[in-house]
Coordinates of N, CA and C in Angstrom, one line a residue:
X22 N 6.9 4.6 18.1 CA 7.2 3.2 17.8 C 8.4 2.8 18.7
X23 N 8.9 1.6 19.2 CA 9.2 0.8 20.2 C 9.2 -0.6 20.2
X24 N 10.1 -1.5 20.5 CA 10.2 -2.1 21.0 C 9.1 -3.1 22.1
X25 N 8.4 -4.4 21.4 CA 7.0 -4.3 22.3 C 8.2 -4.7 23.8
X26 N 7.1 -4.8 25.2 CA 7.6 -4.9 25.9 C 6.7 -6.6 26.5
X27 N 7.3 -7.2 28.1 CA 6.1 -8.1 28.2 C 4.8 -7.7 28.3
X28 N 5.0 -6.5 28.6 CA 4.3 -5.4 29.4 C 2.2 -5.2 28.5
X29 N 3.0 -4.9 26.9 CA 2.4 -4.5 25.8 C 0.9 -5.9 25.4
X30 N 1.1 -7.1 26.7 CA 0.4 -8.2 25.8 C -1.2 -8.0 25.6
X31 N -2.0 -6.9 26.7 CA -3.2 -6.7 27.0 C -3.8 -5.4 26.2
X32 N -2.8 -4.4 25.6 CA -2.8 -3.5 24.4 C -2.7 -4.6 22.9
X33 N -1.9 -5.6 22.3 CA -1.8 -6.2 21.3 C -3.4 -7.0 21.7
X34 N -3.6 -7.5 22.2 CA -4.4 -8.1 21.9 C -6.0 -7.9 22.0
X35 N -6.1 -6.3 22.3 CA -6.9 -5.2 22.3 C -7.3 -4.9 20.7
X36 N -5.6 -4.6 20.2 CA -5.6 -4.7 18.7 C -6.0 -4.9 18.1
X37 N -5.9 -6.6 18.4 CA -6.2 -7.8 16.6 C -7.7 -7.6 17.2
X38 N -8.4 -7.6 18.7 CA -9.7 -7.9 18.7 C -10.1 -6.6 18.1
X39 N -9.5 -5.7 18.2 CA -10.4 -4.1 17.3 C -10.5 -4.8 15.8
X40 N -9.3 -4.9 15.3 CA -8.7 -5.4 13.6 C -9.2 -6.3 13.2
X41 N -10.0 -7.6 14.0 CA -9.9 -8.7 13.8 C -10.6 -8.6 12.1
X42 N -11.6 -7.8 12.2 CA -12.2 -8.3 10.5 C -11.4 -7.6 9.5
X43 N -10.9 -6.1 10.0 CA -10.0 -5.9 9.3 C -8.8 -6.5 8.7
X44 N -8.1 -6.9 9.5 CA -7.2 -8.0 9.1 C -7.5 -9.1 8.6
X45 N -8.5 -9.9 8.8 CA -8.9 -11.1 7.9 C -8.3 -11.1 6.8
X46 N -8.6 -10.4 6.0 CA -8.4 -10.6 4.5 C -6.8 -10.7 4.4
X47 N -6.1 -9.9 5.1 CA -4.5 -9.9 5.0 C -3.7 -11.2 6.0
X48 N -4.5 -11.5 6.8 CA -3.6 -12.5 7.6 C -4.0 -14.0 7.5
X49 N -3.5 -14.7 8.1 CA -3.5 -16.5 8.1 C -5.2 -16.3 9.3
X50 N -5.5 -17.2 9.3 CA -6.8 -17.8 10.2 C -6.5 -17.7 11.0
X51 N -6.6 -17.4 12.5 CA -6.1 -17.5 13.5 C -7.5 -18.2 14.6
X52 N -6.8 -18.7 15.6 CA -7.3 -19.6 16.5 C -8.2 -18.8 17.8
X53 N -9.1 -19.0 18.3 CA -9.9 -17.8 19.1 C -8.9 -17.5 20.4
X54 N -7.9 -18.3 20.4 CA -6.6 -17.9 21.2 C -6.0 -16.6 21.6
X55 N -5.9 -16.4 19.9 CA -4.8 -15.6 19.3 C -5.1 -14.4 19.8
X56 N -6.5 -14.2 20.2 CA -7.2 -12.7 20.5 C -7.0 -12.6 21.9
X57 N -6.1 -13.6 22.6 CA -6.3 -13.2 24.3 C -4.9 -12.7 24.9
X58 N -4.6 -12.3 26.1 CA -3.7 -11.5 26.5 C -2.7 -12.6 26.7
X59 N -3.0 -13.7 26.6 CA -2.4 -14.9 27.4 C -1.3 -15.0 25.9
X60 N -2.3 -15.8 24.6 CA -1.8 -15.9 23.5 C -0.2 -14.7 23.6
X61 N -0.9 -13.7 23.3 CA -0.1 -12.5 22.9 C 1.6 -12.2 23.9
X62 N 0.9 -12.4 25.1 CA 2.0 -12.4 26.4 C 3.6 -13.4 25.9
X63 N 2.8 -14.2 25.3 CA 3.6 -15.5 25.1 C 4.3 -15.6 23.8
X64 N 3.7 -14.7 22.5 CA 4.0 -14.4 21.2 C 5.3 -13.5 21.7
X65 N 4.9 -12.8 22.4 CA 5.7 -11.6 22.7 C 6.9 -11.9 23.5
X66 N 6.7 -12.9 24.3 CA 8.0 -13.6 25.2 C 8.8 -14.0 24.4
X67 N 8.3 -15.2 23.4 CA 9.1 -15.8 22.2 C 9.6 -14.9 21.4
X68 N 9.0 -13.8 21.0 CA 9.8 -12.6 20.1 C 11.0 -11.7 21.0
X69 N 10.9 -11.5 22.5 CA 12.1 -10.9 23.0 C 13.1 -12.5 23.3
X70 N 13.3 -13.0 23.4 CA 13.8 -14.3 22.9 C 15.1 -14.3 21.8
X71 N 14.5 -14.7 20.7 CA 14.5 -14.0 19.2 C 15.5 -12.6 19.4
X72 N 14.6 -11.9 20.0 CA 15.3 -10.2 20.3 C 17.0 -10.4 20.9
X73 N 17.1 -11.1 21.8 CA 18.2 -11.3 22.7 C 19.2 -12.2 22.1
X74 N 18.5 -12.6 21.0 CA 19.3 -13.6 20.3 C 19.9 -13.2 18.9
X75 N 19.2 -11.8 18.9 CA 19.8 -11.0 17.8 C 19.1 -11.5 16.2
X76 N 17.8 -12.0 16.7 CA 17.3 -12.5 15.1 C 15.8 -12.2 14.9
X77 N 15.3 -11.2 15.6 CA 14.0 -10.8 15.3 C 13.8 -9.7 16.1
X78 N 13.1 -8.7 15.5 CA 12.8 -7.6 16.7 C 11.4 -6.9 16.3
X79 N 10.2 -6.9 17.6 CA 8.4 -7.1 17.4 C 8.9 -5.8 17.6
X80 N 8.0 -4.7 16.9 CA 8.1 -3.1 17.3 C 6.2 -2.9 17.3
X81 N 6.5 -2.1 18.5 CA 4.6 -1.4 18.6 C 4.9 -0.1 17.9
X82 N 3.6 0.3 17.5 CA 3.3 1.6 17.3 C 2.3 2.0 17.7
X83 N 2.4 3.0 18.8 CA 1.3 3.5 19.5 C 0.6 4.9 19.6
X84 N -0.6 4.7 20.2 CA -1.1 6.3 19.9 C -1.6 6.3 21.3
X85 N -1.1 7.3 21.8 CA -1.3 7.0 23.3 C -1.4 5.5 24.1
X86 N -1.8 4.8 24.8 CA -1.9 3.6 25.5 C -2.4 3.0 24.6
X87 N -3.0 3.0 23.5 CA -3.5 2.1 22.2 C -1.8 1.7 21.2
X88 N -2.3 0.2 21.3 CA -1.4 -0.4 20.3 C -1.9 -0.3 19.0
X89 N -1.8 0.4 18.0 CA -2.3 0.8 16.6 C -1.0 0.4 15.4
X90 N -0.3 -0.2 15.4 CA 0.4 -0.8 14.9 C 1.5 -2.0 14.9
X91 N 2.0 -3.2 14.4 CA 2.6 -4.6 14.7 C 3.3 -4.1 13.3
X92 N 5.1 -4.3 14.1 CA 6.1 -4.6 12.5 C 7.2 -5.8 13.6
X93 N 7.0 -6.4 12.6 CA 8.4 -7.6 12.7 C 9.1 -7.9 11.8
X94 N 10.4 -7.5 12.4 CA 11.9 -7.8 11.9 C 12.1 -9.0 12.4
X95 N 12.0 -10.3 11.1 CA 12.2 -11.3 12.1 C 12.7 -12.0 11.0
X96 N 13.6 -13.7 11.2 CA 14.4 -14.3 10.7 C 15.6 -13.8 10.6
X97 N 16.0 -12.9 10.8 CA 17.5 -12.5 10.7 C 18.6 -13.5 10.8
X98 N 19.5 -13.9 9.4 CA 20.4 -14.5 9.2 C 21.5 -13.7 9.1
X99 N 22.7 -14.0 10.3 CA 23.7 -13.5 9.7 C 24.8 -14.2 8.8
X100 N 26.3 -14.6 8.6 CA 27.4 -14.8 7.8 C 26.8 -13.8 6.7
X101 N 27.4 -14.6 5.6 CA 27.1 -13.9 4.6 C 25.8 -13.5 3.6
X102 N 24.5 -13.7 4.3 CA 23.1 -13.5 4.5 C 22.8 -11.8 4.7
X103 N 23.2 -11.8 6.1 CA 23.0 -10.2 6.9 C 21.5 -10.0 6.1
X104 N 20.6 -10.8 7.0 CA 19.0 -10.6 6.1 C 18.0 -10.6 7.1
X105 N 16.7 -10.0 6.1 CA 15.7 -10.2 8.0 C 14.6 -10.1 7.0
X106 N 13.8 -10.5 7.2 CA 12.2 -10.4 7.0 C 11.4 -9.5 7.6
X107 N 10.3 -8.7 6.6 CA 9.9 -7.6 7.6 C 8.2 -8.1 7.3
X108 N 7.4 -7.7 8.3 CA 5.8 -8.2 8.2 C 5.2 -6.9 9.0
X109 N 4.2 -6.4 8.7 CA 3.3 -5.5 9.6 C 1.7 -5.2 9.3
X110 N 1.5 -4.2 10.6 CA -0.1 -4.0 10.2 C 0.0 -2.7 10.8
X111 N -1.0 -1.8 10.4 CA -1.6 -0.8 10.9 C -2.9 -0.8 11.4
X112 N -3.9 -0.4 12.7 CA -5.0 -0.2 12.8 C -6.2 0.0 12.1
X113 N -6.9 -0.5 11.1 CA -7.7 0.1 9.9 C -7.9 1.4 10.5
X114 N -8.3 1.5 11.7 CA -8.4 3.4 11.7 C -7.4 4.2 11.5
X115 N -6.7 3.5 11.8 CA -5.3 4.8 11.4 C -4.4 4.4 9.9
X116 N -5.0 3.4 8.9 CA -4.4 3.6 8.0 C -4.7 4.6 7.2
X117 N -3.8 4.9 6.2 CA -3.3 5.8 4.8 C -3.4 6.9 5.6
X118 N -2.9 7.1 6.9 CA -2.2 8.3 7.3 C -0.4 8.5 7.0
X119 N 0.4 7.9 6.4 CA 1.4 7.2 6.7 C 2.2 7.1 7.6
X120 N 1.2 6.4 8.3 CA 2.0 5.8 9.6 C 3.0 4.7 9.4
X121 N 2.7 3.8 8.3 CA 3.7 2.4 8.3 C 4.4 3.1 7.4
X122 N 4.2 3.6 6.7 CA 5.5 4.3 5.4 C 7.0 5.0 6.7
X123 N 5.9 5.6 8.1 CA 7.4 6.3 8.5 C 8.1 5.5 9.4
X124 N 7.0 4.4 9.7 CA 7.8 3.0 10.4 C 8.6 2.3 9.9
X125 N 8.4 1.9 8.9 CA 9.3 1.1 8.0 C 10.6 1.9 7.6
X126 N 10.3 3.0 7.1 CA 11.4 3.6 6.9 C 12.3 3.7 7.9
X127 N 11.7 3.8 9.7 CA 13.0 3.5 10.6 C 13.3 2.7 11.0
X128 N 12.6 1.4 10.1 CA 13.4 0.0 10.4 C 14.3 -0.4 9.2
X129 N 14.0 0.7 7.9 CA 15.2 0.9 7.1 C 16.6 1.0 7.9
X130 N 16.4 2.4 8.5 CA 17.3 2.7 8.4 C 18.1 2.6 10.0
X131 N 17.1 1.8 10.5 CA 17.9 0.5 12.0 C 18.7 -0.7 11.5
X132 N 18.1 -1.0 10.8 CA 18.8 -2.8 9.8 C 19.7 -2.3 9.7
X133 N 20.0 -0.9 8.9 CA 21.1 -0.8 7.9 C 22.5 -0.2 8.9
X134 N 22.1 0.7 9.7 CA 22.7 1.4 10.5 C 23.2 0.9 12.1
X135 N 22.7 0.6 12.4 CA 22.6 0.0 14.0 C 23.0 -1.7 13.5
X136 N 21.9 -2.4 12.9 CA 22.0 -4.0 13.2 C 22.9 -4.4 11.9
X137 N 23.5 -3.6 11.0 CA 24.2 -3.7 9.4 C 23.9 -4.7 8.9
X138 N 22.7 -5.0 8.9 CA 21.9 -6.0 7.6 C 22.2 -5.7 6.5
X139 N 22.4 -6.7 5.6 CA 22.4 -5.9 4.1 C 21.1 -5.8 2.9
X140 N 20.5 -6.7 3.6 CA 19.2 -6.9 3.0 C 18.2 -7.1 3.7
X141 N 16.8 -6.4 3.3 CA 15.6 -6.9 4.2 C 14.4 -7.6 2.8
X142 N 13.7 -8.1 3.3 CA 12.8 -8.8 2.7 C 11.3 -8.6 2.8
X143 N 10.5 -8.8 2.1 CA 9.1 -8.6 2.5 C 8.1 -8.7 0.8
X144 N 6.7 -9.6 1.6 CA 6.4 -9.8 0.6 C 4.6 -9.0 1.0
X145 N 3.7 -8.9 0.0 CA 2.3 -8.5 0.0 C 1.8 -9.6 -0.9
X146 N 0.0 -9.6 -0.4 CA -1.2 -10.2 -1.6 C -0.8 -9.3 -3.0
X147 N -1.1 -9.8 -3.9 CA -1.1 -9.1 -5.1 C -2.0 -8.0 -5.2
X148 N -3.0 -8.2 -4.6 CA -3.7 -7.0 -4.4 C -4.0 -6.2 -3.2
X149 N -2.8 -6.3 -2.4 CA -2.5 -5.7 -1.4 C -1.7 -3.9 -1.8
X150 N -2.2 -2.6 -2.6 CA -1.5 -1.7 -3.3 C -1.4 -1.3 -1.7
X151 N -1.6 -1.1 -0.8 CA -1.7 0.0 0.0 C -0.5 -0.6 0.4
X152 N 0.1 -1.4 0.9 CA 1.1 -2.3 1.6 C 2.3 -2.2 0.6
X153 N 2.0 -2.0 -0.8 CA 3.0 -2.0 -1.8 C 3.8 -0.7 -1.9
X154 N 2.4 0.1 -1.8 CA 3.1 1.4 -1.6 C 4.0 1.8 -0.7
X155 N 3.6 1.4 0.6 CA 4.6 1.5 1.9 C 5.9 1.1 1.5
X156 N 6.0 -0.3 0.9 CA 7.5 -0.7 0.3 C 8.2 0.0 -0.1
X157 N 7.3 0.8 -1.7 CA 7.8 0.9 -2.5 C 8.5 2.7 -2.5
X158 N 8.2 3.3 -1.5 CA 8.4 4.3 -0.6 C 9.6 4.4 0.4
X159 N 9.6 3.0 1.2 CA 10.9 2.9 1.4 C 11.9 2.4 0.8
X160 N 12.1 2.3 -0.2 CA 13.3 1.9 -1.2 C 13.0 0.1 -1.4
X161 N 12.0 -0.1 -1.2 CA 12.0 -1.6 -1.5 C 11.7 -1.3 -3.1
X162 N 12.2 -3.4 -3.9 CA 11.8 -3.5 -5.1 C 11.0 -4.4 -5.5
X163 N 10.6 -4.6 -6.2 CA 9.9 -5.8 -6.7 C 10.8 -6.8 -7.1
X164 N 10.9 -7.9 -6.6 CA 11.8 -8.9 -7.1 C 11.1 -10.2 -7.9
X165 N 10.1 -10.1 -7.8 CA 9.1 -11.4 -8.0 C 8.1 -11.4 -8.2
X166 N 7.3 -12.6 -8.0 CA 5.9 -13.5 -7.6 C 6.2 -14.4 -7.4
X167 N 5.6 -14.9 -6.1 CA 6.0 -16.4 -5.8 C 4.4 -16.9 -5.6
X168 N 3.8 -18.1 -6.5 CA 2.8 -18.3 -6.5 C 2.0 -19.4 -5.2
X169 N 1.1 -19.2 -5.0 CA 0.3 -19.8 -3.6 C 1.7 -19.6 -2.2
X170 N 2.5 -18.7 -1.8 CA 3.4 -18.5 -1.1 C 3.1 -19.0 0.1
X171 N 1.9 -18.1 1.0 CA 1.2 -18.6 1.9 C 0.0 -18.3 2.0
X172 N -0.5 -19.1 3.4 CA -2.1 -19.4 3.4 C -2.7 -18.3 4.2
X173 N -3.3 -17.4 3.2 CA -3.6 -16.1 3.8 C -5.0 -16.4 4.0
X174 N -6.1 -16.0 4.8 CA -7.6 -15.7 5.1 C -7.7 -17.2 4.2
X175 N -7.1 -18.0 4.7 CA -7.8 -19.5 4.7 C -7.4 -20.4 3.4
X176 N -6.7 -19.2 2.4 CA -6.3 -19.8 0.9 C -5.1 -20.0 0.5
X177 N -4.3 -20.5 -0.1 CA -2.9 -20.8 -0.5 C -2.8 -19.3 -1.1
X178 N -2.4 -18.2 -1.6 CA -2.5 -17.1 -2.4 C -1.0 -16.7 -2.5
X179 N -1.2 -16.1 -4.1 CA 0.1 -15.5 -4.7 C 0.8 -14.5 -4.0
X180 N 2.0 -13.8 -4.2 CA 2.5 -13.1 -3.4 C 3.5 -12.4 -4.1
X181 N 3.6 -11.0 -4.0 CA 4.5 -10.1 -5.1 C 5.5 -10.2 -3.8
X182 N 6.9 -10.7 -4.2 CA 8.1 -10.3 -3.1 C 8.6 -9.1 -3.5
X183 N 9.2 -8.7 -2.7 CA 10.2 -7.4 -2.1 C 11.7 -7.4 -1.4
X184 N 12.4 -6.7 -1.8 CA 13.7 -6.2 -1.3 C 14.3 -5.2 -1.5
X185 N 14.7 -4.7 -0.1 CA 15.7 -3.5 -0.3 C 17.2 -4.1 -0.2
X186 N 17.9 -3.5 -0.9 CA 19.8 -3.6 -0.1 C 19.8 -2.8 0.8
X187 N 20.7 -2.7 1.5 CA 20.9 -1.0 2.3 C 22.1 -0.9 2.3
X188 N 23.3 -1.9 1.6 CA 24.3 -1.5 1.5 C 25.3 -1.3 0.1
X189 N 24.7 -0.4 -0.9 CA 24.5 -0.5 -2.3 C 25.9 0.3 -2.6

């Protein structure tokens, strides 16, 4: 895992076109855009951006020249906030290997260590367990439900939130 680069836009968008029905169910609708190197080049420009600005950071995970995984650290507020949002995906072929359980865990323990966030955030579908588990593995908690949150695969839909501290 890494840091995407501009480099990475023609592997991500290799990705969502492998993922694309996979992902449906978990992501927003996306535009026949979204699947092209161009889209992604440009997603990716705006996130090193973000990056340099110290408020979001796109990480790949790869398996050889294949991009098989998307995590974002992103919104990071600092003063008295020190918070970030976390979002990701795994390959459907390479899920429930725990691949995102040992990603997340070293964006645990990057926030906490390196960028001294004190909180990260993250939410799942309600019936998203595989995604829960990942949290709930890395020291995330259940803090909630927030109902119709966002518009996932085309629907307003509920949302179990999450948080870790990392400076307890």
């Amino acid at each position: 895992m890494r840091t995407l680069r501009s480099s990475d836009a023609l592997a991500l968008a290799a990705a969502y076109v492998r993922n694309r029905e996979y992902l449906s169910t978990w992501e927003p609708v996306r535009p026949e855009e979204y699947y092209t190197e161009m889209w992604q080049a440009a997603d990716i420009a705006n996130r090193l951006v973000a990056t340099d600005a110290g408020e979001g950071f796109p990480f790949g995970l790869f398996a050889g020249d294949a991009l098989v995984g998307r995590f974002n650290l992103a919104g990071i507020v600092r003063g008295p906030f020190q918070s970030a949002g976390l979002g990701y995906w795994v390959d459907g072929a390479y899920a429930g290997r725990g691949l995102a359980s040992a990603a997340v865990q070293i964006i645990v323990e990057t926030a906490r260590d390196v960028l001294e966030l004190h909180r990260i955030e993250a939410s799942t579908l309600l019936h998203n367990a595989g995604s829960q588990r990942v949290l709930l593995k890395a020291g995330f908690r259940q803090i909630g439900m927030a109902p119709r949150y966002l518009k996932i695969a085309g629907k307003w839909q509920d949302h179990n939130l999450y948080q870790i501290v990392l400076h307890e």
